[in-house]
Amino acid sequence: MSKEATFMSCGERHRLSRDRPHVMGILNVTPDSFSDGGKHALGDAALRRAAEMLREGADIIDVGGESTRPGATPVGVQQELDRVVPIVERLTHELGALVSVDTSSPEVMTAITKAGAGMINDVRSLRRPGALEAAAASGLPVCLMHMVGEPDNMQNDPRYERPIEEEVAVFLEQKIARCRGAGMDGDRLLVDPGFGFAKTLAHNLRLMNRLEYLQHLGYPLLVGTSRKGMIGRTLSREVDERLYGGLALTTLAVSKGAWIIRTHDVAASADAVGMTSAVLKEGK
Ligand code: 7PJ
């Protein structure tokens, strides 16, 4: 990563300042995420939600057409393309949004690049056949995330030889090397420890407590803990009761160097990120 670069270029239209943290709003476009039915209804509802997140302070909209929650079953590529591509087109052209797409499929990576997306977010770190090549050819920034196994088996008693932060760092270093080997510039890469992916509660807590350890990798950090089980289990909270716990994690993550916070709760998170960042910048 070039130290002089003050921005990360995200496609032709967008760039992100490296000098302040950013909020990525989550937009799920799986049929169960917008319950008012119909294909266009889904598109319109998704667009309205995205517009709302932009007003609330989202810098990036992360579109996901495949559920990667623990225990989720995979969707077919055509189905993912049908769900994601029209929405990416509308978000970029009608709202002018910087869109990232949560995908592991090379076909989807190529299609969303044409549709105007500005970032690839792959929880599988380009491990599907053809994904590395598709991501490299896209020219877009790519977020590499730590996960071992697949969403349907990753939570089966995850164990590691090394302390979790070292495990995550070694994994991410290998993925970074693989991307660089495929000709990708370092200034296009982001890394993410993958909270809730192949990790016990103890792993997740330790990883947050030691998040600054990952700074030695030298790549911008993306962190997503929004509404996750680590909050639910620690505080005994249902999914819709995890906002305050989530804001604590967001504040910790930013103070430990996170550059992008991925969240469902944009308005609240944007305030937490803005306030934390103002304190950290004081005197600089
Ligand atoms: C993450 C993600 C995350 C990145 C999901 C959920 C599960 N992408 N996609 N990091 N989580 N980069 O939001 O609960 O933590 S899907």
XYZ file of C-alpha atoms and ligand atoms in Angstrom:
300
model
C 0.000 0.000 0.000
C 1.364 3.358 -0.985
C 1.622 5.579 2.090
C 1.257 8.745 -0.002
C -2.145 7.812 -1.425
C -4.816 9.710 0.468
C -7.703 8.010 -1.307
C -8.713 4.542 -2.366
C -10.137 4.549 -5.902
C -13.361 2.580 -6.136
C -14.168 2.218 -9.822
C -14.371 5.209 -12.142
C -16.758 7.373 -10.165
C -15.803 7.053 -6.509
C -12.938 7.329 -4.082
C -12.702 6.985 -0.323
C -10.536 9.164 1.881
C -7.962 7.154 3.813
C -7.874 9.833 6.494
C -11.188 9.112 8.178
C -13.286 6.039 8.939
C -16.354 5.229 6.821
C -19.720 3.552 7.247
C -20.868 0.740 4.964
C -24.632 0.164 5.092
C -25.868 -3.394 4.606
C -28.503 -3.955 1.923
C -29.649 -7.549 1.730
C -31.515 -8.401 -1.448
C -32.455 -11.946 -0.587
C -36.237 -12.446 -1.009
C -36.770 -12.831 2.746
C -35.168 -9.428 3.472
C -38.010 -7.408 1.887
C -41.239 -9.132 2.680
C -43.558 -7.038 0.487
C -43.276 -9.556 -2.382
C -42.721 -9.248 -6.173
C -39.513 -8.642 -8.108
C -39.972 -4.901 -8.675
C -41.331 -4.397 -5.192
C -38.038 -5.851 -3.974
C -36.052 -3.472 -6.207
C -38.057 -0.407 -5.153
C -37.928 -1.309 -1.479
C -34.191 -1.937 -1.705
C -33.678 1.403 -3.436
C -35.705 3.249 -0.801
C -33.735 1.608 1.990
C -30.435 2.447 0.275
C -31.477 6.088 -0.191
C -32.367 6.233 3.489
C -28.971 4.798 4.479
C -27.198 7.395 2.301
C -29.157 10.189 4.022
C -28.201 8.687 7.371
C -24.513 8.903 6.518
C -23.540 5.697 4.698
C -20.484 6.122 2.474
C -20.867 2.707 0.830
C -23.858 0.422 0.233
C -22.979 -3.278 0.543
C -25.374 -5.369 -1.546
C -25.707 -9.043 -0.721
C -27.737 -11.558 -2.728
C -26.485 -14.660 -0.979
C -26.966 -15.256 2.721
C -23.666 -16.024 4.440
C -25.088 -16.230 7.927
C -24.103 -19.305 9.927
C -26.040 -22.321 8.623
C -27.080 -20.630 5.354
C -27.496 -22.711 2.192
C -25.819 -21.537 -1.035
C -27.786 -19.961 -3.921
C -27.200 -20.577 -7.648
C -25.141 -18.105 -9.671
C -27.995 -17.162 -12.008
C -30.252 -16.436 -9.067
C -27.565 -14.285 -7.462
C -27.025 -12.392 -10.738
C -30.788 -11.809 -11.117
C -31.052 -10.446 -7.598
C -27.935 -8.318 -7.475
C -27.137 -6.851 -10.904
C -30.364 -4.811 -11.445
C -30.083 -3.336 -7.979
C -26.413 -2.427 -8.426
C -27.350 -0.645 -11.675
C -30.116 1.321 -10.002
C -28.017 2.218 -6.945
C -25.135 3.504 -9.045
C -27.172 5.265 -11.744
C -30.238 6.521 -9.871
C -28.617 7.268 -6.505
C -24.967 7.761 -7.531
C -24.005 5.461 -4.656
C -20.674 3.766 -4.081
C -21.734 0.126 -4.110
C -19.845 -2.883 -2.849
C -21.147 -6.362 -3.510
C -20.947 -9.210 -1.023
C -20.212 -12.082 -3.416
C -17.919 -15.054 -3.943
C -18.954 -15.825 -7.548
C -16.623 -14.795 -10.375
C -19.598 -14.309 -12.742
C -21.175 -11.886 -10.290
C -17.880 -10.001 -9.808
C -17.601 -9.437 -13.550
C -21.258 -8.446 -13.972
C -21.347 -5.985 -11.069
C -18.177 -4.294 -12.328
C -19.987 -3.605 -15.630
C -23.050 -2.483 -13.683
C -21.022 0.249 -11.941
C -20.086 -1.264 -8.564
C -17.033 0.178 -6.795
C -15.881 -2.635 -4.494
C -15.909 -6.436 -4.140
C -16.546 -7.878 -0.679
C -15.856 -11.616 -0.651
C -16.263 -13.455 2.655
C -14.475 -16.400 0.950
C -11.426 -14.265 0.022
C -11.519 -15.202 -3.691
C -11.227 -18.923 -3.057
C -13.897 -20.049 -5.566
C -12.435 -21.160 -8.908
C -12.061 -18.130 -11.188
C -12.734 -15.566 -8.439
C -9.116 -14.391 -8.163
C -8.910 -13.805 -11.913
C -12.321 -12.081 -12.072
C -11.497 -9.797 -9.137
C -8.064 -8.947 -10.569
C -9.583 -8.114 -13.961
C -12.290 -5.915 -12.378
C -9.777 -3.293 -11.253
C -11.932 -2.762 -8.137
C -10.821 -2.820 -4.502
C -11.386 -6.184 -2.828
C -12.085 -6.958 0.812
C -10.438 -10.214 1.955
C -12.031 -11.800 5.032
C -10.982 -14.522 7.421
C -13.288 -17.536 7.337
C -12.412 -21.222 7.465
C -14.884 -23.657 5.896
C -18.251 -22.611 4.510
C -21.203 -20.841 6.176
C -23.044 -24.157 6.600
C -20.210 -25.783 8.587
C -17.937 -23.013 9.843
C -19.470 -22.873 13.310
C -18.895 -26.594 14.004
C -16.487 -26.227 16.907
C -13.878 -23.913 15.342
C -10.386 -24.522 16.816
C -7.034 -22.983 16.002
C -3.431 -23.859 16.825
C -2.373 -20.267 17.288
C -4.008 -17.368 19.133
C -6.910 -16.169 16.975
C -5.355 -12.798 16.058
C -2.209 -14.551 14.773
C -4.310 -17.125 12.942
C -6.293 -14.368 11.242
C -3.153 -12.378 10.378
C -1.379 -15.391 8.815
C -4.505 -16.288 6.834
C -4.909 -12.728 5.545
C -1.193 -12.460 4.690
C -1.530 -15.580 2.531
C -4.584 -14.171 0.754
C -2.841 -10.830 0.215
C 0.192 -12.630 -1.268
C -2.089 -14.601 -3.587
C -3.746 -11.373 -4.806
C -0.414 -9.629 -5.302
C 0.788 -12.717 -7.202
C -2.196 -12.300 -9.532
C -1.033 -8.763 -10.295
C -3.319 -6.823 -7.959
C -1.904 -3.614 -6.490
C -1.734 -3.497 -2.709
C -3.691 -0.240 -2.682
C -6.763 -2.166 -3.894
C -6.859 -4.526 -0.912
C -8.748 -4.358 2.387
C -8.733 -6.945 5.159
C -11.405 -8.095 7.593
C -11.024 -10.456 10.584
C -14.488 -11.906 9.894
C -16.319 -11.546 13.205
C -18.719 -14.471 13.650
C -17.164 -16.532 10.853
C -15.657 -19.806 12.117
C -15.145 -18.308 15.572
C -16.321 -18.980 19.102
C -17.534 -16.168 21.338
C -14.137 -16.231 23.082
C -12.387 -15.853 19.691
C -14.605 -12.901 18.757
C -14.034 -11.087 22.061
C -10.289 -11.650 21.957
C -10.092 -10.506 18.345
C -11.869 -7.240 19.117
C -9.730 -6.660 22.191
C -6.605 -7.131 20.051
C -7.827 -5.656 16.777
C -4.880 -3.234 16.626
C -2.611 -6.279 16.149
C -3.916 -6.520 12.561
C -2.613 -3.043 11.766
C 0.860 -4.505 11.213
C -0.474 -6.052 7.994
C -0.488 -2.518 6.571
C -3.898 -2.737 4.867
C -7.103 -0.877 5.694
C -9.372 -2.788 8.049
C -13.063 -3.480 7.527
C -15.055 -4.632 10.554
C -18.565 -6.052 10.671
C -20.131 -6.935 14.005
C -23.606 -5.516 13.367
C -26.353 -7.482 15.184
C -24.064 -10.504 15.390
C -24.235 -13.417 17.812
C -21.255 -12.175 19.848
C -23.494 -9.330 21.077
C -26.484 -11.610 21.557
C -24.562 -14.165 23.578
C -22.622 -11.677 25.683
C -25.627 -9.545 26.635
C -28.485 -12.073 26.176
C -30.106 -9.978 23.446
C -32.283 -10.939 20.503
C -31.291 -9.751 17.010
C -33.414 -6.601 17.256
C -31.928 -5.692 20.660
C -28.248 -5.563 19.693
C -27.807 -1.929 18.667
C -26.261 -0.557 21.863
C -23.863 -3.482 22.192
C -23.027 -3.012 18.516
C -22.228 0.676 19.025
C -19.769 -0.262 21.758
C -18.039 -2.633 19.327
C -18.046 0.039 16.606
C -16.421 2.549 18.941
C -13.798 0.009 19.996
C -13.110 -0.986 16.387
C -12.608 2.611 15.235
C -10.362 3.383 18.196
C -8.284 0.323 17.283
C -7.862 1.429 13.676
C -10.864 0.171 11.683
C -11.355 2.120 8.430
C -14.767 0.813 7.400
C -17.607 -0.234 9.698
C -20.177 -2.533 8.051
C -23.569 -2.116 9.685
C -27.359 -2.440 9.423
C -27.800 0.582 11.712
C -26.339 3.423 9.708
C -27.605 6.544 11.502
C -26.497 5.389 14.941
C -23.215 3.948 13.691
C -22.358 7.078 11.690
C -22.651 9.142 14.886
C -20.531 6.662 16.852
C -17.894 6.595 14.092
C -17.913 10.397 13.678
C -17.615 11.047 17.394
C -14.898 8.446 17.959
C -12.958 9.707 14.994
C -13.181 13.349 16.160
C -11.705 12.401 19.529
C -8.910 10.375 17.901
C -8.040 13.276 15.565
C -7.848 15.804 18.371
C -4.540 17.609 18.368
C -3.394 16.148 15.032
C -19.549 -9.789 7.017
C -19.620 -9.664 5.630
C -18.408 -9.284 7.700
C -17.571 -8.613 5.560
C -21.389 -10.685 6.349
C -23.900 -10.673 8.735
C -23.353 -11.829 7.999
N -18.640 -9.079 4.903
N -20.775 -10.246 5.231
N -17.442 -8.709 6.921
N -20.687 -10.409 7.453
N -16.579 -8.028 4.875
O -23.896 -9.521 8.295
O -24.388 -10.952 9.871
O -18.228 -9.361 8.921
S -22.924 -11.504 6.294
